[in-house]
Amino acid sequence: MGCPPGTTAPSERLTIVTSTQSPERRRTTPTRPGDRIFRGTSLAAALLILATLAGVAVFLTAEGIPGILASPDEVKHGTGFVDYVAPLVFGTLLAAILALTMAVPLAIGVALFISHYAPRKLAAPLGYVIDLLAAVPSVVYGVWGISFLAPALVPLYRWLEDNLGFVPLFAGPASATGRTILTASIVLAVMVLPVITAICREIFLQTPRLHEEAALALGATRWEMARLAIFPYARSGIISASMLGLGRALGETMAVAMVLSASGVVTFNLISSTNPSTIAANIALTFNEATGLTVNALIASGLVLFVITFGVNFAARAIVDRRKDFSGAN
Amino acid sequence: MAKSIDVSDLDIYYGDFLAVEGVTIPIAARSVTAFIGPSGCGKSTFLRSLNRMHEVIRGARVDGKVLIDGQDLYADDMDPVNVRRLIGMVFQRPNPFPTMSIAENVLAGQRLNSKRMKKKEADDIVERSLRSAGLWNEVKDRLDRPGSGLSGGQQQRLCIARAIATQPEVLLMDEPCSALDPISTSIIEDLIHELKTDYTIVIVTHNMQQAARVSDTTAFFNLAGVGQPGRLIEHGDTSMMFSNPEDPATEAYIQGRFG
């Protein structure tokens, strides 16, 4: 069906005319080669992603099941799988949620500053710096966290223990090294900040001028304009950005493994020297010495992380979809 | 409510560029004033300078005076935010907030002005504003649905309802019908007639018949050439402007010989 653009080959015209008689042929509207090639490549790309994901899932499941079913005396940690993985799941979620709690408001603020408040001369360089933060390897964040941030936070932890010790989160005793779950979360927050900021900034910049002017004309201040026009418009984007950040925080390995002094407990005490570990950090720290079914158990913990990430993404999608009518896309 | 506007010798700049030069015009309270003129002649810019909305563009500034019942809009202690709460605006393209329901849209300005409102009070404002905008009967059963689900003409009336919900002194309309079909246009023109008993209305339009139909006073803007500032050529009673304008350029424009 290769005919020059703007014309229709006679045979194709015939197809359209006769299509009323044969429903099977109704779909054969003329397609151009360019369209078919593009459709083919994009379909292939989509399928490749699905295949990769399926491959990872199959590997994790196949290798992980023996680890899940292993009896306590067959693995190095000496407990059932659920008892083994539960504290890790707890630590992973705690660290990631703490990181997001710190990073998301800050990222939104920074993005809003860059997109709507900063003078143009400042906005562009600031944007570059934020993007640059995203390119720093996580091991560098790990080194920074362990050699600078952790010692620097020790006095703060002491202060928190002394003054806010009645809050379970700061019960203490304060860690002397500062290598706590809170420190790890702060490092994670710094790491996810650029991703969330960059996406939020792009979305804020796309806020239709019409809506901004509608808010301003009603007598909105700049901040009220952000609340009336920018945030509602950017809502689903902010959630998506946070989920990307959460994905990175959940899966981050190196920085957490380096910073966190983990002992695999379940506690909400954020500043003590006994901290829950995370799945990813635990795999990184124990995989080298692991043998036999212990390896399978580690892979199974990876499967758990995979499922958590999946669940988080589905939840985010559901949140975005729930108010679809009001998204402004219609 | 409804105040007169007095503009004297107003120059509007964007950076170093003089966009509108030397406008002097009185605008009577409770009347409709139409600004007509070719594209780029500065009538929209001038309209936006009446509620300081042109300031959203960087580098915008004015010389001269705009008085609303004697109060200078550009006085040093005048906050543009307060000016805009006093002077409502309706834009060329309907712009209800897409993430808000119809009722929330109407109340948007109200919520900025006074944070706390009883439910009854809010419902009253919604009904009163939507009735004034001639939209109540069409939307009263779906006040909690998104405003973006309405037709273009309904959306524009929703925007009018939103603008008058705060009972501003003046209502500015920047080509409010140019994106609408003739039926919606006619509904909005009728609405302008009704609203002028309560509000001072200033409307920019490209549609000469519309200016003739809705306005009491017409002002004609023109520019001498590309890169030249726009000027107010003449203003006066609409019937006089359309039957017997003083300036030949006005006559030529009204008769469709240019622009």
Coordinates of C-alpha atoms in Angstrom, one line a residue:
Chain A
M1 CA 0.0 0.0 0.0
G2 CA 2.9 2.3 -0.6
C3 CA 1.4 5.4 -2.2
P4 CA 2.5 9.0 -2.0
P5 CA 1.1 11.0 0.8
G6 CA -2.1 12.7 0.1
T7 CA -3.3 10.2 -2.5
T8 CA -5.3 7.0 -2.2
A9 CA -4.6 4.1 -4.4
P10 CA -7.7 2.9 -6.4
S11 CA -7.6 -0.5 -4.8
E12 CA -7.7 1.0 -1.3
R13 CA -10.6 3.2 -2.2
L14 CA -12.3 0.0 -3.3
T15 CA -11.6 -1.6 0.0
I16 CA -13.4 1.2 1.8
V17 CA -16.4 1.0 -0.5
T18 CA -16.8 -2.8 -0.2
S19 CA -16.1 -2.8 3.5
T20 CA -19.8 -2.3 4.3
Q21 CA -20.5 -5.8 3.0
S22 CA -17.7 -7.7 4.7
P23 CA -17.2 -6.7 8.3
E24 CA -13.9 -8.6 8.5
R25 CA -12.4 -6.2 6.0
R26 CA -13.7 -3.0 7.5
R27 CA -10.4 -2.5 9.4
T28 CA -8.3 -2.4 6.3
T29 CA -8.1 1.4 6.1
P30 CA -5.1 2.5 4.2
T31 CA -1.9 2.5 6.2
R32 CA 1.3 4.1 5.2
P33 CA 4.7 2.3 5.5
G34 CA 6.0 4.9 7.9
D35 CA 3.0 4.3 10.2
R36 CA 3.5 0.5 10.1
I37 CA 7.2 0.7 10.8
F38 CA 6.7 3.1 13.7
R39 CA 3.9 0.9 15.1
G40 CA 6.1 -2.1 14.7
T41 CA 9.1 -0.6 16.5
S42 CA 7.0 0.9 19.4
L43 CA 5.2 -2.4 19.8
A44 CA 8.6 -4.2 19.9
A45 CA 9.9 -1.8 22.5
A46 CA 6.8 -2.3 24.6
L47 CA 7.1 -6.1 24.4
L48 CA 10.8 -6.0 25.2
I49 CA 10.1 -4.2 28.5
L50 CA 7.4 -6.7 29.4
A51 CA 9.7 -9.6 28.5
T52 CA 12.5 -8.2 30.6
L53 CA 10.2 -7.7 33.5
A54 CA 8.7 -11.2 33.1
G55 CA 12.3 -12.6 32.9
V56 CA 13.3 -11.0 36.2
A57 CA 10.1 -12.1 37.8
V58 CA 10.5 -15.7 36.6
F59 CA 14.1 -15.8 37.8
L60 CA 13.3 -14.4 41.2
T61 CA 10.4 -16.8 41.7
A62 CA 12.2 -19.9 40.5
E63 CA 15.3 -19.2 42.5
G64 CA 13.5 -17.8 45.4
I65 CA 11.0 -20.6 46.1
P66 CA 13.6 -23.0 47.5
G67 CA 14.7 -20.2 49.8
I68 CA 11.2 -19.5 51.0
L69 CA 10.6 -23.2 51.7
A70 CA 14.0 -23.9 53.3
S71 CA 13.8 -25.1 56.9
P72 CA 15.5 -22.9 59.5
D73 CA 18.5 -25.3 60.0
E74 CA 19.4 -25.3 56.3
V75 CA 20.1 -21.5 56.1
K76 CA 22.7 -19.4 57.8
H77 CA 20.4 -17.1 59.5
G78 CA 18.7 -20.0 61.2
T79 CA 15.0 -18.9 61.1
G80 CA 12.0 -19.4 58.9
F81 CA 11.8 -17.2 55.8
V82 CA 9.0 -15.0 57.1
D83 CA 10.8 -14.3 60.3
Y84 CA 13.9 -13.6 58.3
V85 CA 12.4 -11.2 55.8
A86 CA 9.8 -9.3 57.9
P87 CA 12.3 -7.1 59.7
L88 CA 14.0 -6.4 56.4
V89 CA 10.7 -5.4 54.8
F90 CA 10.0 -3.2 57.8
G91 CA 13.4 -1.5 57.6
T92 CA 13.1 -1.0 53.8
L93 CA 9.7 0.6 54.1
L94 CA 10.7 2.7 57.1
A95 CA 13.8 4.1 55.5
A96 CA 12.0 4.8 52.2
I97 CA 9.0 6.4 53.8
L98 CA 11.2 8.6 56.0
A99 CA 13.2 9.6 53.0
L100 CA 10.1 10.5 51.0
T101 CA 8.6 12.4 53.9
M102 CA 11.7 14.6 53.9
A103 CA 12.3 14.8 50.2
V104 CA 8.9 15.3 48.6
P105 CA 7.9 18.6 50.4
L106 CA 11.5 19.9 49.8
A107 CA 11.4 18.9 46.2
I108 CA 8.1 20.5 45.6
G109 CA 9.4 23.7 47.2
V110 CA 12.6 23.7 45.2
A111 CA 10.7 23.0 42.0
L112 CA 8.2 25.7 42.6
F113 CA 11.0 28.1 43.4
I114 CA 12.8 27.3 40.2
S115 CA 9.7 27.4 38.0
H116 CA 7.8 30.3 39.5
Y117 CA 9.7 32.3 42.0
A118 CA 13.4 32.5 41.1
P119 CA 14.6 35.2 38.8
R120 CA 15.5 33.7 35.4
K121 CA 19.2 34.2 36.0
L122 CA 19.1 32.0 39.1
A123 CA 16.6 29.5 38.0
A124 CA 18.6 28.0 35.1
P125 CA 21.8 27.3 37.0
L126 CA 19.9 26.0 40.0
G127 CA 18.1 23.6 37.7
Y128 CA 21.4 22.4 36.3
V129 CA 22.8 21.8 39.8
I130 CA 19.8 19.8 40.8
D131 CA 20.1 17.7 37.7
L132 CA 23.8 17.2 38.5
L133 CA 22.9 15.8 41.9
A134 CA 21.1 13.0 40.2
A135 CA 24.2 12.0 38.3
V136 CA 26.3 11.5 41.5
P137 CA 26.9 7.7 42.0
S138 CA 25.3 6.3 45.1
V139 CA 28.6 5.1 46.5
V140 CA 29.7 8.7 46.7
Y141 CA 26.6 9.5 48.7
G142 CA 27.5 6.5 50.9
V143 CA 31.0 7.9 51.5
W144 CA 29.5 11.3 52.2
G145 CA 27.0 9.9 54.6
I146 CA 29.4 7.8 56.6
S147 CA 32.3 10.2 56.8
F148 CA 30.5 13.6 57.0
L149 CA 26.8 13.4 57.7
A150 CA 26.8 10.6 60.4
P151 CA 29.4 12.3 62.7
A152 CA 27.8 15.7 62.1
L153 CA 24.4 14.4 63.2
V154 CA 25.6 12.9 66.5
P155 CA 25.1 16.1 68.5
L156 CA 21.6 16.4 67.0
Y157 CA 20.7 12.9 68.0
R158 CA 21.9 13.6 71.5
W159 CA 19.8 16.7 71.7
L160 CA 16.8 14.8 70.4
E161 CA 17.2 12.1 73.0
D162 CA 17.6 14.6 75.8
N163 CA 14.7 16.8 74.8
L164 CA 12.3 14.7 72.8
G165 CA 13.1 11.3 74.3
F166 CA 9.5 10.8 75.4
V167 CA 8.6 10.5 71.7
P168 CA 9.2 6.8 70.8
L169 CA 10.9 7.8 67.6
F170 CA 13.7 9.5 69.6
A171 CA 13.8 7.2 72.6
G172 CA 17.5 6.6 72.1
P173 CA 20.1 5.8 73.5
A174 CA 21.6 8.0 70.8
S175 CA 24.1 6.3 68.5
A176 CA 27.6 7.4 69.1
T177 CA 28.6 6.9 65.4
G178 CA 25.4 8.5 64.0
R179 CA 25.0 5.6 61.6
T180 CA 21.3 5.3 62.3
I181 CA 18.3 4.6 60.1
L182 CA 17.5 8.3 60.3
T183 CA 20.9 9.1 58.8
A184 CA 20.4 6.6 56.1
S185 CA 17.0 8.1 55.3
I186 CA 18.5 11.6 55.1
V187 CA 21.1 10.3 52.6
L188 CA 18.3 8.6 50.7
A189 CA 16.3 11.8 50.7
V190 CA 19.2 13.7 49.2
M191 CA 19.5 11.0 46.6
V192 CA 15.9 11.0 45.5
L193 CA 15.5 14.8 45.8
P194 CA 16.9 15.6 42.3
V195 CA 14.6 13.1 40.5
I196 CA 11.5 14.4 42.2
T197 CA 12.5 18.0 41.8
A198 CA 13.3 17.7 38.1
I199 CA 10.0 16.1 37.3
C200 CA 8.0 18.5 39.4
R201 CA 9.8 21.4 37.9
E202 CA 8.9 20.3 34.4
I203 CA 5.3 19.7 35.3
F204 CA 5.0 23.1 37.1
L205 CA 6.3 24.8 34.1
Q206 CA 3.6 23.2 32.0
T207 CA 0.8 24.6 34.0
P208 CA -1.5 26.3 31.5
R209 CA -1.1 30.0 31.6
L210 CA -4.8 30.3 31.4
H211 CA -5.2 28.7 34.8
E212 CA -2.5 30.7 36.4
E213 CA -4.1 33.9 35.1
A214 CA -7.5 32.8 36.2
A215 CA -6.2 32.5 39.7
L216 CA -4.3 35.8 39.6
A217 CA -7.3 37.6 38.3
L218 CA -9.3 36.4 41.2
G219 CA -6.8 38.2 43.5
A220 CA -4.6 35.2 44.3
T221 CA -1.2 35.8 45.8
R222 CA 1.7 33.9 44.2
W223 CA 1.3 31.1 46.8
E224 CA -2.5 31.0 46.4
M225 CA -2.0 30.8 42.7
A226 CA 0.2 27.8 43.2
R227 CA -2.5 26.2 45.3
L228 CA -5.3 27.0 43.0
A229 CA -3.7 26.4 39.6
I230 CA -0.3 24.7 39.8
F231 CA -0.7 22.0 42.4
P232 CA -4.0 20.6 41.3
Y233 CA -2.7 20.5 37.7
A234 CA 0.5 18.9 38.8
R235 CA -1.0 16.5 41.3
S236 CA -0.7 13.3 39.3
G237 CA 2.8 14.3 38.2
I238 CA 3.8 14.9 41.7
I239 CA 2.6 11.5 42.7
S240 CA 4.4 9.9 39.8
A241 CA 7.6 11.7 40.7
S242 CA 7.3 10.6 44.3
M243 CA 6.8 7.0 43.2
L244 CA 9.9 7.2 41.0
G245 CA 11.7 8.5 44.1
L246 CA 10.2 5.9 46.3
G247 CA 11.3 3.2 43.8
R248 CA 14.9 4.5 44.1
A249 CA 14.7 4.7 47.9
L250 CA 13.3 1.2 48.2
G251 CA 15.9 -0.3 46.0
E252 CA 18.9 1.8 47.0
T253 CA 21.7 -0.5 48.1
M254 CA 25.1 0.9 48.3
A255 CA 24.5 4.1 50.3
V256 CA 22.3 2.3 52.8
A257 CA 24.7 -0.6 53.1
M258 CA 27.6 1.8 53.9
V259 CA 25.8 4.2 56.2
L260 CA 23.5 2.0 58.2
S261 CA 24.8 0.1 61.2
A262 CA 22.2 -2.6 61.0
S263 CA 21.3 -5.3 63.4
G264 CA 18.0 -6.5 61.9
V265 CA 15.6 -5.5 64.6
V266 CA 12.1 -4.1 64.3
T267 CA 12.0 -0.7 66.0
F268 CA 10.7 2.8 65.4
N269 CA 13.5 4.2 67.4
L270 CA 15.3 6.2 64.7
I271 CA 18.4 7.4 66.5
S272 CA 19.8 4.4 68.4
S273 CA 22.7 2.2 67.4
T274 CA 20.5 -0.9 66.8
N275 CA 18.7 -0.4 63.5
P276 CA 16.6 -2.4 61.1
S277 CA 18.3 -3.3 57.9
T278 CA 16.8 -3.0 54.4
I279 CA 16.3 -5.8 51.8
A280 CA 18.7 -4.3 49.3
A281 CA 21.5 -3.5 51.7
N282 CA 21.1 -6.9 53.3
I283 CA 21.5 -8.7 50.0
A284 CA 24.6 -6.6 49.2
L285 CA 26.2 -7.2 52.6
T286 CA 25.6 -10.9 52.9
F287 CA 25.5 -12.2 49.3
N288 CA 29.3 -12.7 49.0
E289 CA 29.5 -15.1 52.0
A290 CA 26.2 -16.8 51.3
T291 CA 26.1 -20.4 50.1
G292 CA 23.4 -23.0 49.2
L293 CA 19.9 -22.2 50.3
T294 CA 20.9 -19.0 52.0
V295 CA 21.5 -17.6 48.5
N296 CA 17.9 -18.7 47.6
A297 CA 16.6 -17.0 50.7
L298 CA 18.3 -13.8 49.6
I299 CA 16.9 -14.0 46.1
A300 CA 13.5 -14.6 47.7
S301 CA 13.9 -11.4 49.7
G302 CA 14.6 -9.7 46.4
L303 CA 11.3 -11.1 45.1
V304 CA 9.6 -9.6 48.1
L305 CA 11.2 -6.2 47.3
F306 CA 10.0 -6.6 43.7
V307 CA 6.5 -7.3 44.8
I308 CA 6.5 -4.3 47.2
T309 CA 7.7 -2.0 44.4
F310 CA 5.0 -3.4 42.1
G311 CA 2.3 -2.8 44.8
V312 CA 3.5 0.7 45.4
N313 CA 3.2 1.5 41.7
F314 CA -0.2 0.1 41.4
A315 CA -1.4 2.0 44.5
A316 CA 0.0 5.2 43.0
R317 CA -1.8 4.5 39.7
A318 CA -5.0 3.9 41.6
I319 CA -4.6 7.2 43.5
V320 CA -4.1 9.1 40.2
D321 CA -7.0 7.4 38.5
R322 CA -9.5 8.0 41.3
R323 CA -10.0 11.6 40.4
K324 CA -9.6 11.2 36.7
D325 CA -12.6 13.4 35.9
F326 CA -11.0 16.3 37.7
S327 CA -7.5 15.8 36.2
G328 CA -8.1 18.4 33.5
A329 CA -7.2 15.9 30.8
N330 CA -10.8 16.1 29.4
Chain B
M1 CA -20.4 48.2 44.2
A2 CA -19.8 49.5 40.7
K3 CA -17.3 52.3 40.5
S4 CA -16.2 54.6 37.8
I5 CA -12.7 54.5 36.4
D6 CA -10.6 57.5 35.4
V7 CA -7.6 57.0 33.3
S8 CA -5.3 59.9 32.6
D9 CA -2.3 59.9 30.4
L10 CA -1.4 56.3 30.8
D11 CA 1.7 54.9 29.1
I12 CA 2.3 51.1 29.3
Y13 CA 5.8 49.7 28.9
Y14 CA 7.1 46.2 28.5
G15 CA 10.7 46.7 29.5
D16 CA 11.9 49.5 27.2
F17 CA 9.1 48.9 24.7
L18 CA 6.3 51.4 24.8
A19 CA 3.2 49.4 24.1
V20 CA 0.4 51.8 24.7
E21 CA 0.9 55.6 24.8
G22 CA -1.1 58.4 26.3
V23 CA -4.5 57.0 27.1
T24 CA -6.9 59.3 28.7
I25 CA -10.5 58.0 29.1
P26 CA -13.2 58.2 31.7
I27 CA -15.3 55.1 32.2
A28 CA -18.7 55.6 33.8
A29 CA -20.0 53.4 36.5
R30 CA -22.8 50.9 35.6
S31 CA -22.1 51.2 31.9
V32 CA -20.6 49.0 29.3
T33 CA -17.5 50.3 27.6
A34 CA -16.2 48.5 24.5
F35 CA -12.6 48.7 23.2
I36 CA -12.3 48.0 19.5
G37 CA -9.3 48.2 17.2
P38 CA -7.1 46.1 15.1
S39 CA -4.9 43.3 16.6
G40 CA -1.8 44.5 18.4
C41 CA -3.2 48.0 19.0
G42 CA -2.9 47.6 22.7
K43 CA -6.5 47.4 23.7
S44 CA -6.0 44.1 25.6
T45 CA -2.9 45.4 27.2
F46 CA -4.8 48.5 28.3
L47 CA -7.6 46.4 29.6
R48 CA -5.2 44.3 31.6
S49 CA -3.5 47.4 33.0
L50 CA -6.9 48.2 34.6
N51 CA -6.5 45.4 37.1
R52 CA -2.7 45.2 36.8
M53 CA -2.9 41.8 35.2
H54 CA -0.3 42.9 32.6
E55 CA 2.2 42.8 35.4
V56 CA 2.4 39.0 35.1
I57 CA 4.7 39.7 32.2
R58 CA 8.2 40.5 33.4
G59 CA 9.3 44.1 33.0
A60 CA 5.8 45.5 32.6
R61 CA 5.2 49.0 34.1
V62 CA 3.1 52.0 33.6
D63 CA 3.3 55.8 33.8
G64 CA 0.2 57.8 34.5
K65 CA -2.8 57.4 36.6
V66 CA -5.7 54.9 36.9
L67 CA -8.3 56.1 39.4
I68 CA -11.1 54.0 40.7
D69 CA -13.5 56.3 42.4
G70 CA -10.6 58.5 43.2
Q71 CA -8.3 55.7 44.4
D72 CA -5.1 55.3 42.5
L73 CA -4.5 51.7 41.4
Y74 CA -0.8 52.3 41.0
A75 CA -0.2 54.1 44.3
D76 CA 2.9 52.8 46.1
D77 CA 0.9 51.2 48.9
M78 CA -1.5 49.5 46.5
D79 CA -1.0 45.7 46.3
P80 CA -1.9 44.3 42.9
V81 CA -3.5 41.4 44.7
N82 CA -6.0 43.7 46.3
V83 CA -6.6 45.5 43.0
R84 CA -7.6 42.2 41.3
R85 CA -9.9 41.4 44.2
L86 CA -11.7 44.7 43.4
I87 CA -11.7 44.3 39.7
G88 CA -12.8 40.9 38.2
M89 CA -11.7 39.6 34.9
V90 CA -13.1 37.2 32.2
F91 CA -10.6 35.9 29.6
Q92 CA -10.8 35.2 26.0
R93 CA -10.7 31.4 26.4
P94 CA -12.9 29.9 29.2
N95 CA -10.6 28.9 32.0
P96 CA -12.4 27.2 34.8
F97 CA -10.1 25.3 37.1
P98 CA -10.2 21.8 35.7
T99 CA -9.5 20.1 39.0
M100 CA -12.4 21.8 40.8
S101 CA -16.1 21.1 40.7
I102 CA -18.6 23.7 39.3
A103 CA -19.4 24.9 42.9
E104 CA -15.8 25.1 43.9
N105 CA -15.0 27.1 40.8
V106 CA -17.6 29.7 41.7
L107 CA -16.3 29.9 45.2
A108 CA -12.6 30.0 44.3
G109 CA -12.3 33.8 44.6
Q110 CA -14.4 33.8 47.7
R111 CA -12.2 31.4 49.5
L112 CA -9.2 33.6 48.8
N113 CA -11.0 36.6 50.3
S114 CA -12.4 35.1 53.4
K115 CA -11.2 31.7 54.4
R116 CA -14.1 30.6 56.6
M117 CA -17.5 30.3 55.2
K118 CA -20.6 28.5 56.5
K119 CA -22.0 25.8 54.2
K120 CA -25.3 27.7 53.8
E121 CA -23.5 30.9 53.0
A122 CA -21.3 29.2 50.4
D123 CA -24.4 27.5 48.8
D124 CA -26.1 30.9 48.6
I125 CA -23.1 32.5 46.9
V126 CA -23.0 29.6 44.4
E127 CA -26.6 29.9 43.6
R128 CA -26.7 33.7 43.4
S129 CA -23.6 33.8 41.2
L130 CA -24.7 31.1 38.8
R131 CA -28.2 32.6 38.5
S132 CA -26.6 36.0 37.7
A133 CA -24.5 34.3 35.1
G134 CA -27.6 32.5 33.7
L135 CA -26.1 29.1 34.3
W136 CA -28.0 27.9 37.4
N137 CA -30.8 25.9 35.6
E138 CA -28.3 24.1 33.5
V139 CA -25.9 23.0 36.2
K140 CA -27.9 23.0 39.5
D141 CA -28.0 19.1 39.5
R142 CA -24.3 18.7 38.9
L143 CA -22.6 21.3 41.0
D144 CA -20.1 18.7 42.2
R145 CA -19.1 17.7 38.7
P146 CA -15.9 19.1 37.2
G147 CA -16.3 22.5 35.5
S148 CA -14.3 21.3 32.5
G149 CA -17.1 18.9 31.5
L150 CA -19.3 21.8 30.4
S151 CA -19.6 23.2 26.9
G152 CA -17.4 26.2 25.9
G153 CA -20.3 28.7 26.3
Q154 CA -21.2 27.2 29.7
Q155 CA -17.6 27.3 30.8
Q156 CA -17.4 30.9 29.9
R157 CA -20.6 31.7 31.9
L158 CA -19.1 29.7 34.8
C159 CA -16.0 32.0 34.6
I160 CA -18.3 35.0 34.7
A161 CA -20.1 33.5 37.7
R162 CA -16.7 33.0 39.3
A163 CA -15.7 36.6 38.6
I164 CA -18.9 38.1 40.0
A165 CA -19.1 35.8 43.1
T166 CA -16.8 38.2 44.9
Q167 CA -19.0 41.1 43.9
P168 CA -16.2 43.2 42.3
E169 CA -16.5 46.9 41.5
V170 CA -15.6 46.4 37.9
L171 CA -15.8 43.5 35.5
L172 CA -13.2 43.4 32.7
M173 CA -13.9 41.1 29.7
D174 CA -11.1 40.3 27.2
E175 CA -12.9 39.1 24.0
P176 CA -15.1 36.9 26.1
C177 CA -17.0 35.5 23.1
S178 CA -14.3 35.0 20.5
A179 CA -14.0 31.3 21.2
L180 CA -17.7 30.7 21.4
D181 CA -20.5 29.9 18.9
P182 CA -23.1 32.5 18.0
I183 CA -25.8 31.1 20.4
S184 CA -23.4 31.1 23.4
T185 CA -22.3 34.6 22.2
S186 CA -25.8 35.9 22.2
I187 CA -26.5 34.4 25.7
I188 CA -23.4 36.2 27.0
E189 CA -24.3 39.4 25.4
D190 CA -27.7 39.3 27.0
L191 CA -25.9 38.6 30.3
I192 CA -23.7 41.7 29.8
H193 CA -26.9 43.7 29.5
E194 CA -28.2 42.4 32.8
L195 CA -24.9 42.7 34.6
K196 CA -24.5 46.3 33.8
T197 CA -27.1 47.3 36.3
D198 CA -24.8 46.1 39.0
Y199 CA -21.3 46.3 37.6
T200 CA -19.1 48.6 35.5
I201 CA -18.2 46.5 32.5
V202 CA -15.3 47.0 30.2
I203 CA -15.1 44.6 27.2
V204 CA -12.5 44.2 24.5
T205 CA -14.0 42.8 21.2
H206 CA -13.0 42.2 17.6
N207 CA -16.6 41.9 16.7
M208 CA -18.0 45.3 15.6
Q209 CA -21.6 44.2 15.8
Q210 CA -21.0 43.0 19.3
A211 CA -19.6 46.4 20.4
A212 CA -22.6 48.1 18.8
R213 CA -25.0 45.7 20.5
V214 CA -23.7 45.6 24.0
S215 CA -21.9 48.9 24.8
D216 CA -22.9 52.3 25.8
T217 CA -19.5 53.8 25.1
T218 CA -17.0 52.7 22.5
A219 CA -13.3 53.5 22.4
F220 CA -11.2 52.9 19.3
F221 CA -7.6 52.0 19.5
N222 CA -5.1 52.0 16.7
L223 CA -1.4 52.0 16.1
A224 CA 0.5 54.1 13.6
G225 CA 2.6 51.2 12.4
V226 CA 4.5 48.0 13.4
G227 CA 6.7 48.7 16.4
Q228 CA 4.8 51.9 17.2
P229 CA 2.8 52.2 20.4
G230 CA -0.9 51.8 20.4
R231 CA -3.0 54.9 21.0
L232 CA -6.6 55.6 21.9
I233 CA -7.8 57.4 18.7
E234 CA -11.2 58.4 20.0
H235 CA -14.0 57.4 22.4
G236 CA -17.6 58.4 22.8
D237 CA -21.2 57.3 22.8
T238 CA -21.5 54.0 20.9
S239 CA -24.3 55.2 18.6
M240 CA -22.3 58.3 17.8
M241 CA -19.1 56.3 17.2
F242 CA -20.8 54.0 14.8
S243 CA -22.8 56.6 12.9
N244 CA -20.6 59.6 12.9
P245 CA -17.0 59.1 14.1
E246 CA -14.7 62.0 14.2
D247 CA -11.6 60.3 13.0
P248 CA -11.4 58.9 9.4
A249 CA -9.4 55.9 10.7
T250 CA -12.3 55.0 13.1
E251 CA -14.8 55.2 10.2
A252 CA -12.5 53.1 8.0
Y253 CA -12.2 50.5 10.7
I254 CA -15.8 50.3 11.6
Q255 CA -16.8 50.0 8.0
G256 CA -14.3 47.1 7.6
R257 CA -11.9 48.9 5.3
F258 CA -8.9 47.7 7.4
G259 CA -8.0 45.8 10.5

